[in-house]
Amino acid sequence: MLQHILADPQALLIFALIGFSAQLVDGALGMAFGQISSTILISIGVPPAAASAGVHTAETFTTAVSAISHVAHRNVDWSLFTRLAIPGVIGGVLGAYVLTAVDASAAKPFVLAYLTSLGLYLFYRGIMHRHTERTPKVVSPLGFIGGFLDAAGGGGWGGIVTSNLLVQGSNPRKTIGTVNTAEFFLTVTISATFIATLGLRAFTVATTGLLLGGVLAAPFGAWVAKRVNPDLLLTFVGALLTTVSLYGLYRALM
């Protein structure tokens, strides 16, 4: 592994920049590290399974640093965290199992169409300043579904969980921090499967670059989430979710 990295330091730098950019967005808006990284890796010729393995392995480390940063900035609602993390891990384990036995790609266009509509709705609420904070009621089932789809579909925890909590009226900063923190435990569960089956082969040049860049960016995302106006955060989340979901839907239907 080390020989491959030292043999191509330019590639390592490119993947580190990808990881830095993706994690900066993810840490600030609560989603898209997996989608951005996987899309770029697949578009340059990395096989989907290898891309998913690499991204989830890198996320084990980036989400750890992101979680610590969000906790330090007091962006975490611990009651919400508990209700998300436990069912999320259970859903992730089940999703990883289903992925080995059933092709889950047929449901992907429907999930992406749903996320696109949520993104447009959140964008509208953000620019119209119509976000009224309320305590979310549907949390544990949402964590389970988010964990299941993240494992079975190769990503999407943040997009599914963050967007649905915001639609229910959850505080944007606390939602983003809590979802990012819970994601660490979900990612460890999913990536453990890849490490068990691939061993050190999971640590390619791409994985290592994503890991290094993502770890460097993680503290900045939490800092941005704490300081940006809630309506502006909501607008950015809506715009990002709409863009990423539409692109994913286009790729799924082509």
PDB file of C-alpha atoms in Angstrom:
ATOM      1  CA  MET A   1       0.000   0.000   0.000  1.00  0.00           C
ATOM      2  CA  LEU A   2       2.732   2.478   1.010  1.00  0.00           C
ATOM      3  CA  GLN A   3       4.646   1.732  -2.193  1.00  0.00           C
ATOM      4  CA  HIS A   4       1.578   2.589  -4.317  1.00  0.00           C
ATOM      5  CA  ILE A   5       1.097   5.871  -2.451  1.00  0.00           C
ATOM      6  CA  LEU A   6       4.736   6.937  -2.718  1.00  0.00           C
ATOM      7  CA  ALA A   7       4.796   5.949  -6.391  1.00  0.00           C
ATOM      8  CA  ASP A   8       1.988   8.390  -7.249  1.00  0.00           C
ATOM      9  CA  PRO A   9       2.008  11.392  -4.862  1.00  0.00           C
ATOM     10  CA  GLN A  10       0.209  13.574  -7.432  1.00  0.00           C
ATOM     11  CA  ALA A  11      -2.828  11.268  -7.366  1.00  0.00           C
ATOM     12  CA  LEU A  12      -2.739  11.333  -3.567  1.00  0.00           C
ATOM     13  CA  LEU A  13      -2.886  15.147  -3.645  1.00  0.00           C
ATOM     14  CA  ILE A  14      -5.824  15.141  -6.078  1.00  0.00           C
ATOM     15  CA  PHE A  15      -7.825  12.734  -3.922  1.00  0.00           C
ATOM     16  CA  ALA A  16      -6.904  14.718  -0.805  1.00  0.00           C
ATOM     17  CA  LEU A  17      -8.355  17.860  -2.402  1.00  0.00           C
ATOM     18  CA  ILE A  18     -11.522  15.921  -3.294  1.00  0.00           C
ATOM     19  CA  GLY A  19     -11.779  14.658   0.284  1.00  0.00           C
ATOM     20  CA  PHE A  20     -11.177  18.130   1.715  1.00  0.00           C
ATOM     21  CA  SER A  21     -13.868  19.743  -0.450  1.00  0.00           C
ATOM     22  CA  ALA A  22     -16.415  16.965   0.116  1.00  0.00           C
ATOM     23  CA  GLN A  23     -15.925  16.927   3.904  1.00  0.00           C
ATOM     24  CA  LEU A  24     -16.080  20.726   4.144  1.00  0.00           C
ATOM     25  CA  VAL A  25     -19.514  20.597   2.518  1.00  0.00           C
ATOM     26  CA  ASP A  26     -20.587  17.576   4.580  1.00  0.00           C
ATOM     27  CA  GLY A  27     -19.472  19.034   7.896  1.00  0.00           C
ATOM     28  CA  ALA A  28     -21.202  22.357   7.258  1.00  0.00           C
ATOM     29  CA  LEU A  29     -24.427  21.053   5.696  1.00  0.00           C
ATOM     30  CA  GLY A  30     -24.768  17.538   7.131  1.00  0.00           C
ATOM     31  CA  MET A  31     -24.567  15.557   3.897  1.00  0.00           C
ATOM     32  CA  ALA A  32     -22.823  14.692   0.636  1.00  0.00           C
ATOM     33  CA  PHE A  33     -19.310  13.415   1.490  1.00  0.00           C
ATOM     34  CA  GLY A  34     -20.232   9.961   0.218  1.00  0.00           C
ATOM     35  CA  GLN A  35     -22.206  11.183  -2.777  1.00  0.00           C
ATOM     36  CA  ILE A  36     -19.560  13.668  -3.931  1.00  0.00           C
ATOM     37  CA  SER A  37     -16.597  11.330  -3.379  1.00  0.00           C
ATOM     38  CA  SER A  38     -18.276   8.244  -4.874  1.00  0.00           C
ATOM     39  CA  THR A  39     -19.498  10.161  -7.933  1.00  0.00           C
ATOM     40  CA  ILE A  40     -16.030  11.528  -8.671  1.00  0.00           C
ATOM     41  CA  LEU A  41     -14.328   8.165  -8.122  1.00  0.00           C
ATOM     42  CA  ILE A  42     -16.784   6.299 -10.355  1.00  0.00           C
ATOM     43  CA  SER A  43     -16.587   9.014 -13.042  1.00  0.00           C
ATOM     44  CA  ILE A  44     -12.790   8.534 -13.303  1.00  0.00           C
ATOM     45  CA  GLY A  45     -13.110   4.776 -13.688  1.00  0.00           C
ATOM     46  CA  VAL A  46     -13.049   3.323 -10.161  1.00  0.00           C
ATOM     47  CA  PRO A  47     -15.444   0.307  -9.959  1.00  0.00           C
ATOM     48  CA  PRO A  48     -18.584   1.086  -7.878  1.00  0.00           C
ATOM     49  CA  ALA A  49     -17.868  -1.571  -5.234  1.00  0.00           C
ATOM     50  CA  ALA A  50     -14.288  -0.354  -4.793  1.00  0.00           C
ATOM     51  CA  ALA A  51     -15.484   3.265  -4.669  1.00  0.00           C
ATOM     52  CA  SER A  52     -18.032   2.441  -1.967  1.00  0.00           C
ATOM     53  CA  ALA A  53     -15.443   0.506   0.054  1.00  0.00           C
ATOM     54  CA  GLY A  54     -12.921   3.330  -0.204  1.00  0.00           C
ATOM     55  CA  VAL A  55     -15.373   6.074   0.679  1.00  0.00           C
ATOM     56  CA  HIS A  56     -16.820   4.235   3.698  1.00  0.00           C
ATOM     57  CA  THR A  57     -13.335   3.382   4.952  1.00  0.00           C
ATOM     58  CA  ALA A  58     -12.256   7.027   4.678  1.00  0.00           C
ATOM     59  CA  GLU A  59     -15.496   8.148   6.347  1.00  0.00           C
ATOM     60  CA  THR A  60     -14.632   6.105   9.439  1.00  0.00           C
ATOM     61  CA  PHE A  61     -11.894   8.629  10.154  1.00  0.00           C
ATOM     62  CA  THR A  62     -13.449  11.809   8.752  1.00  0.00           C
ATOM     63  CA  THR A  63     -16.700  11.320  10.672  1.00  0.00           C
ATOM     64  CA  ALA A  64     -14.713  10.725  13.884  1.00  0.00           C
ATOM     65  CA  VAL A  65     -12.970  14.105  13.565  1.00  0.00           C
ATOM     66  CA  SER A  66     -16.201  15.765  12.423  1.00  0.00           C
ATOM     67  CA  ALA A  67     -18.066  14.347  15.432  1.00  0.00           C
ATOM     68  CA  ILE A  68     -15.422  15.626  17.863  1.00  0.00           C
ATOM     69  CA  SER A  69     -15.567  19.066  16.231  1.00  0.00           C
ATOM     70  CA  HIS A  70     -19.359  19.272  16.401  1.00  0.00           C
ATOM     71  CA  VAL A  71     -19.318  18.197  20.061  1.00  0.00           C
ATOM     72  CA  ALA A  72     -16.679  20.854  20.814  1.00  0.00           C
ATOM     73  CA  HIS A  73     -18.825  23.534  19.129  1.00  0.00           C
ATOM     74  CA  ARG A  74     -21.932  22.313  21.018  1.00  0.00           C
ATOM     75  CA  ASN A  75     -23.774  21.454  17.825  1.00  0.00           C
ATOM     76  CA  VAL A  76     -25.112  18.129  19.160  1.00  0.00           C
ATOM     77  CA  ASP A  77     -28.549  17.407  20.649  1.00  0.00           C
ATOM     78  CA  TRP A  78     -27.778  14.283  22.718  1.00  0.00           C
ATOM     79  CA  SER A  79     -31.386  13.197  23.073  1.00  0.00           C
ATOM     80  CA  LEU A  80     -31.805  13.315  19.302  1.00  0.00           C
ATOM     81  CA  PHE A  81     -28.434  11.589  18.882  1.00  0.00           C
ATOM     82  CA  THR A  82     -29.486   8.544  20.915  1.00  0.00           C
ATOM     83  CA  ARG A  83     -32.756   8.198  19.017  1.00  0.00           C
ATOM     84  CA  LEU A  84     -30.866   8.288  15.687  1.00  0.00           C
ATOM     85  CA  ALA A  85     -27.655   6.371  16.322  1.00  0.00           C
ATOM     86  CA  ILE A  86     -29.014   3.107  17.746  1.00  0.00           C
ATOM     87  CA  PRO A  87     -31.666   2.410  15.059  1.00  0.00           C
ATOM     88  CA  GLY A  88     -29.237   3.773  12.449  1.00  0.00           C
ATOM     89  CA  VAL A  89     -26.632   1.149  13.319  1.00  0.00           C
ATOM     90  CA  ILE A  90     -29.279  -1.600  13.292  1.00  0.00           C
ATOM     91  CA  GLY A  91     -30.494  -0.428   9.877  1.00  0.00           C
ATOM     92  CA  GLY A  92     -26.891  -0.264   8.629  1.00  0.00           C
ATOM     93  CA  VAL A  93     -26.184  -3.863   9.632  1.00  0.00           C
ATOM     94  CA  LEU A  94     -29.379  -5.050   7.954  1.00  0.00           C
ATOM     95  CA  GLY A  95     -28.649  -2.966   4.850  1.00  0.00           C
ATOM     96  CA  ALA A  96     -25.136  -4.409   4.545  1.00  0.00           C
ATOM     97  CA  TYR A  97     -26.622  -7.904   4.753  1.00  0.00           C
ATOM     98  CA  VAL A  98     -29.287  -7.151   2.139  1.00  0.00           C
ATOM     99  CA  LEU A  99     -26.650  -5.704  -0.191  1.00  0.00           C
ATOM    100  CA  THR A 100     -24.944  -9.082  -0.348  1.00  0.00           C
ATOM    101  CA  ALA A 101     -28.171 -10.915  -1.224  1.00  0.00           C
ATOM    102  CA  VAL A 102     -30.467  -8.496  -3.081  1.00  0.00           C
ATOM    103  CA  ASP A 103     -29.947  -5.830  -5.738  1.00  0.00           C
ATOM    104  CA  ALA A 104     -31.199  -2.614  -4.132  1.00  0.00           C
ATOM    105  CA  SER A 105     -30.532  -0.446  -7.193  1.00  0.00           C
ATOM    106  CA  ALA A 106     -34.161  -0.692  -8.404  1.00  0.00           C
ATOM    107  CA  ALA A 107     -35.346   1.509  -5.545  1.00  0.00           C
ATOM    108  CA  LYS A 108     -32.637   4.134  -6.050  1.00  0.00           C
ATOM    109  CA  PRO A 109     -34.504   6.354  -8.584  1.00  0.00           C
ATOM    110  CA  PHE A 110     -37.529   6.568  -6.272  1.00  0.00           C
ATOM    111  CA  VAL A 111     -35.365   7.528  -3.284  1.00  0.00           C
ATOM    112  CA  LEU A 112     -33.545  10.162  -5.351  1.00  0.00           C
ATOM    113  CA  ALA A 113     -36.820  11.607  -6.681  1.00  0.00           C
ATOM    114  CA  TYR A 114     -38.081  11.855  -3.091  1.00  0.00           C
ATOM    115  CA  LEU A 115     -34.883  13.594  -1.959  1.00  0.00           C
ATOM    116  CA  THR A 116     -35.101  16.032  -4.878  1.00  0.00           C
ATOM    117  CA  SER A 117     -38.587  17.079  -3.791  1.00  0.00           C
ATOM    118  CA  LEU A 118     -37.388  17.503  -0.212  1.00  0.00           C
ATOM    119  CA  GLY A 119     -34.463  19.599  -1.409  1.00  0.00           C
ATOM    120  CA  LEU A 120     -36.730  21.931  -3.355  1.00  0.00           C
ATOM    121  CA  TYR A 121     -39.054  22.270  -0.363  1.00  0.00           C
ATOM    122  CA  LEU A 122     -36.178  23.069   2.032  1.00  0.00           C
ATOM    123  CA  PHE A 123     -34.733  25.583  -0.424  1.00  0.00           C
ATOM    124  CA  TYR A 124     -38.123  27.307  -0.643  1.00  0.00           C
ATOM    125  CA  ARG A 125     -38.471  27.455   3.132  1.00  0.00           C
ATOM    126  CA  GLY A 126     -34.959  28.829   3.490  1.00  0.00           C
ATOM    127  CA  ILE A 127     -35.287  31.691   1.021  1.00  0.00           C
ATOM    128  CA  MET A 128     -38.793  32.539   2.256  1.00  0.00           C
ATOM    129  CA  HIS A 129     -37.700  32.484   5.938  1.00  0.00           C
ATOM    130  CA  ARG A 130     -40.503  30.065   6.785  1.00  0.00           C
ATOM    131  CA  HIS A 131     -38.594  27.619   8.984  1.00  0.00           C
ATOM    132  CA  THR A 132     -40.483  27.317  12.268  1.00  0.00           C
ATOM    133  CA  GLU A 133     -38.541  25.290  14.824  1.00  0.00           C
ATOM    134  CA  ARG A 134     -40.362  22.328  16.323  1.00  0.00           C
ATOM    135  CA  THR A 135     -39.323  19.134  18.106  1.00  0.00           C
ATOM    136  CA  PRO A 136     -39.190  16.351  15.475  1.00  0.00           C
ATOM    137  CA  LYS A 137     -41.548  13.456  16.197  1.00  0.00           C
ATOM    138  CA  VAL A 138     -40.429  10.823  13.671  1.00  0.00           C
ATOM    139  CA  VAL A 139     -36.802  10.108  14.617  1.00  0.00           C
ATOM    140  CA  SER A 140     -35.998   6.443  15.360  1.00  0.00           C
ATOM    141  CA  PRO A 141     -37.727   5.046  12.225  1.00  0.00           C
ATOM    142  CA  LEU A 142     -35.929   7.735  10.226  1.00  0.00           C
ATOM    143  CA  GLY A 143     -32.581   6.645  11.684  1.00  0.00           C
ATOM    144  CA  PHE A 144     -33.302   3.017  10.808  1.00  0.00           C
ATOM    145  CA  ILE A 145     -34.315   3.849   7.223  1.00  0.00           C
ATOM    146  CA  GLY A 146     -31.350   6.186   6.784  1.00  0.00           C
ATOM    147  CA  GLY A 147     -28.903   3.545   8.033  1.00  0.00           C
ATOM    148  CA  PHE A 148     -30.445   0.834   5.890  1.00  0.00           C
ATOM    149  CA  LEU A 149     -30.398   2.892   2.688  1.00  0.00           C
ATOM    150  CA  ASP A 150     -26.883   4.192   3.374  1.00  0.00           C
ATOM    151  CA  ALA A 151     -25.513   0.644   3.548  1.00  0.00           C
ATOM    152  CA  ALA A 152     -27.683  -0.935   0.848  1.00  0.00           C
ATOM    153  CA  GLY A 153     -27.492   1.995  -1.561  1.00  0.00           C
ATOM    154  CA  GLY A 154     -23.867   3.031  -1.049  1.00  0.00           C
ATOM    155  CA  GLY A 155     -24.553   6.311   0.756  1.00  0.00           C
ATOM    156  CA  GLY A 156     -27.238   8.805   1.676  1.00  0.00           C
ATOM    157  CA  TRP A 157     -27.422   8.897   5.493  1.00  0.00           C
ATOM    158  CA  GLY A 158     -27.044  12.678   5.677  1.00  0.00           C
ATOM    159  CA  GLY A 159     -29.336  13.459   2.765  1.00  0.00           C
ATOM    160  CA  ILE A 160     -32.145  11.284   4.085  1.00  0.00           C
ATOM    161  CA  VAL A 161     -31.897  11.978   7.822  1.00  0.00           C
ATOM    162  CA  THR A 162     -30.867  15.644   7.803  1.00  0.00           C
ATOM    163  CA  SER A 163     -33.467  16.686   5.234  1.00  0.00           C
ATOM    164  CA  ASN A 164     -36.351  14.871   6.927  1.00  0.00           C
ATOM    165  CA  LEU A 165     -35.502  16.284  10.360  1.00  0.00           C
ATOM    166  CA  LEU A 166     -35.360  19.788   8.911  1.00  0.00           C
ATOM    167  CA  VAL A 167     -38.749  19.302   7.235  1.00  0.00           C
ATOM    168  CA  GLN A 168     -40.125  18.407  10.679  1.00  0.00           C
ATOM    169  CA  GLY A 169     -38.814  21.714  12.041  1.00  0.00           C
ATOM    170  CA  SER A 170     -35.603  20.645  13.775  1.00  0.00           C
ATOM    171  CA  ASN A 171     -32.980  23.345  14.441  1.00  0.00           C
ATOM    172  CA  PRO A 172     -30.577  23.374  11.422  1.00  0.00           C
ATOM    173  CA  ARG A 173     -27.320  23.709  13.401  1.00  0.00           C
ATOM    174  CA  LYS A 174     -28.233  21.044  15.972  1.00  0.00           C
ATOM    175  CA  THR A 175     -29.563  18.749  13.235  1.00  0.00           C
ATOM    176  CA  ILE A 176     -26.386  18.938  11.161  1.00  0.00           C
ATOM    177  CA  GLY A 177     -24.127  18.429  14.188  1.00  0.00           C
ATOM    178  CA  THR A 178     -26.173  15.538  15.569  1.00  0.00           C
ATOM    179  CA  VAL A 179     -26.532  13.716  12.246  1.00  0.00           C
ATOM    180  CA  ASN A 180     -22.787  14.058  11.582  1.00  0.00           C
ATOM    181  CA  THR A 181     -21.932  12.730  15.037  1.00  0.00           C
ATOM    182  CA  ALA A 182     -24.313   9.761  14.758  1.00  0.00           C
ATOM    183  CA  GLU A 183     -22.874   8.997  11.324  1.00  0.00           C
ATOM    184  CA  PHE A 184     -19.548   7.992  12.873  1.00  0.00           C
ATOM    185  CA  PHE A 185     -21.107   4.964  14.560  1.00  0.00           C
ATOM    186  CA  LEU A 186     -23.016   4.047  11.423  1.00  0.00           C
ATOM    187  CA  THR A 187     -19.920   4.313   9.241  1.00  0.00           C
ATOM    188  CA  VAL A 188     -17.822   2.183  11.592  1.00  0.00           C
ATOM    189  CA  THR A 189     -20.478  -0.533  11.377  1.00  0.00           C
ATOM    190  CA  ILE A 190     -20.602  -0.476   7.569  1.00  0.00           C
ATOM    191  CA  SER A 191     -16.876  -0.051   6.889  1.00  0.00           C
ATOM    192  CA  ALA A 192     -15.980  -2.880   9.291  1.00  0.00           C
ATOM    193  CA  THR A 193     -17.515  -5.225   6.717  1.00  0.00           C
ATOM    194  CA  PHE A 194     -15.299  -3.841   3.960  1.00  0.00           C
ATOM    195  CA  ILE A 195     -12.161  -4.009   6.095  1.00  0.00           C
ATOM    196  CA  ALA A 196     -12.986  -7.584   7.121  1.00  0.00           C
ATOM    197  CA  THR A 197     -13.369  -8.664   3.498  1.00  0.00           C
ATOM    198  CA  LEU A 198     -10.771  -6.457   1.789  1.00  0.00           C
ATOM    199  CA  GLY A 199      -8.182  -6.003   4.544  1.00  0.00           C
ATOM    200  CA  LEU A 200      -5.523  -3.428   3.678  1.00  0.00           C
ATOM    201  CA  ARG A 201      -6.691  -3.497   0.054  1.00  0.00           C
ATOM    202  CA  ALA A 202      -9.428  -1.085   1.182  1.00  0.00           C
ATOM    203  CA  PHE A 203      -6.673   1.506   1.695  1.00  0.00           C
ATOM    204  CA  THR A 204      -5.944   2.481  -1.887  1.00  0.00           C
ATOM    205  CA  VAL A 205      -4.317   5.755  -2.934  1.00  0.00           C
ATOM    206  CA  ALA A 206      -7.834   7.158  -3.440  1.00  0.00           C
ATOM    207  CA  THR A 207      -8.976   6.072   0.021  1.00  0.00           C
ATOM    208  CA  THR A 208      -5.887   7.484   1.706  1.00  0.00           C
ATOM    209  CA  GLY A 209      -6.233  10.804  -0.134  1.00  0.00           C
ATOM    210  CA  LEU A 210      -9.917  11.125   0.751  1.00  0.00           C
ATOM    211  CA  LEU A 211      -9.080  10.278   4.361  1.00  0.00           C
ATOM    212  CA  LEU A 212      -6.291  12.857   4.704  1.00  0.00           C
ATOM    213  CA  GLY A 213      -8.219  15.657   2.995  1.00  0.00           C
ATOM    214  CA  GLY A 214     -11.422  14.855   4.872  1.00  0.00           C
ATOM    215  CA  VAL A 215      -9.738  14.810   8.275  1.00  0.00           C
ATOM    216  CA  LEU A 216      -8.139  18.207   7.596  1.00  0.00           C
ATOM    217  CA  ALA A 217     -11.492  19.726   6.548  1.00  0.00           C
ATOM    218  CA  ALA A 218     -13.672  18.236   9.317  1.00  0.00           C
ATOM    219  CA  PRO A 219     -13.059  20.927  11.997  1.00  0.00           C
ATOM    220  CA  PHE A 220     -13.914  23.741   9.562  1.00  0.00           C
ATOM    221  CA  GLY A 221     -17.320  22.288   8.693  1.00  0.00           C
ATOM    222  CA  ALA A 222     -18.433  22.290  12.338  1.00  0.00           C
ATOM    223  CA  TRP A 223     -17.217  25.873  12.722  1.00  0.00           C
ATOM    224  CA  VAL A 224     -19.239  27.000   9.672  1.00  0.00           C
ATOM    225  CA  ALA A 225     -22.397  25.203  10.856  1.00  0.00           C
ATOM    226  CA  LYS A 226     -22.221  27.014  14.199  1.00  0.00           C
ATOM    227  CA  ARG A 227     -21.885  30.502  12.731  1.00  0.00           C
ATOM    228  CA  VAL A 228     -24.115  30.569   9.644  1.00  0.00           C
ATOM    229  CA  ASN A 229     -27.680  31.918   9.926  1.00  0.00           C
ATOM    230  CA  PRO A 230     -30.267  29.053  10.218  1.00  0.00           C
ATOM    231  CA  ASP A 231     -32.288  30.223   7.194  1.00  0.00           C
ATOM    232  CA  LEU A 232     -29.119  30.428   5.102  1.00  0.00           C
ATOM    233  CA  LEU A 233     -28.093  26.947   6.250  1.00  0.00           C
ATOM    234  CA  LEU A 234     -31.513  25.636   5.263  1.00  0.00           C
ATOM    235  CA  THR A 235     -31.224  27.273   1.826  1.00  0.00           C
ATOM    236  CA  PHE A 236     -27.790  25.755   1.213  1.00  0.00           C
ATOM    237  CA  VAL A 237     -28.951  22.316   2.381  1.00  0.00           C
ATOM    238  CA  GLY A 238     -31.946  22.495   0.029  1.00  0.00           C
ATOM    239  CA  ALA A 239     -29.825  23.602  -2.925  1.00  0.00           C
ATOM    240  CA  LEU A 240     -27.175  20.933  -2.325  1.00  0.00           C
ATOM    241  CA  LEU A 241     -29.710  18.150  -1.793  1.00  0.00           C
ATOM    242  CA  THR A 242     -31.605  19.101  -4.954  1.00  0.00           C
ATOM    243  CA  THR A 243     -28.445  19.284  -7.083  1.00  0.00           C
ATOM    244  CA  VAL A 244     -26.892  16.026  -5.854  1.00  0.00           C
ATOM    245  CA  SER A 245     -30.189  14.108  -6.037  1.00  0.00           C
ATOM    246  CA  LEU A 246     -31.016  15.349  -9.545  1.00  0.00           C
ATOM    247  CA  TYR A 247     -27.575  14.347 -10.775  1.00  0.00           C
ATOM    248  CA  GLY A 248     -27.890  10.950  -9.137  1.00  0.00           C
ATOM    249  CA  LEU A 249     -31.347  10.513 -10.649  1.00  0.00           C
ATOM    250  CA  TYR A 250     -29.999  11.388 -14.083  1.00  0.00           C
ATOM    251  CA  ARG A 251     -27.226   8.768 -13.739  1.00  0.00           C
ATOM    252  CA  ALA A 252     -29.663   6.135 -12.405  1.00  0.00           C
ATOM    253  CA  LEU A 253     -32.081   6.576 -15.324  1.00  0.00           C
ATOM    254  CA  MET A 254     -29.499   6.758 -18.114  1.00  0.00           C
TER     255      MET A 254
END
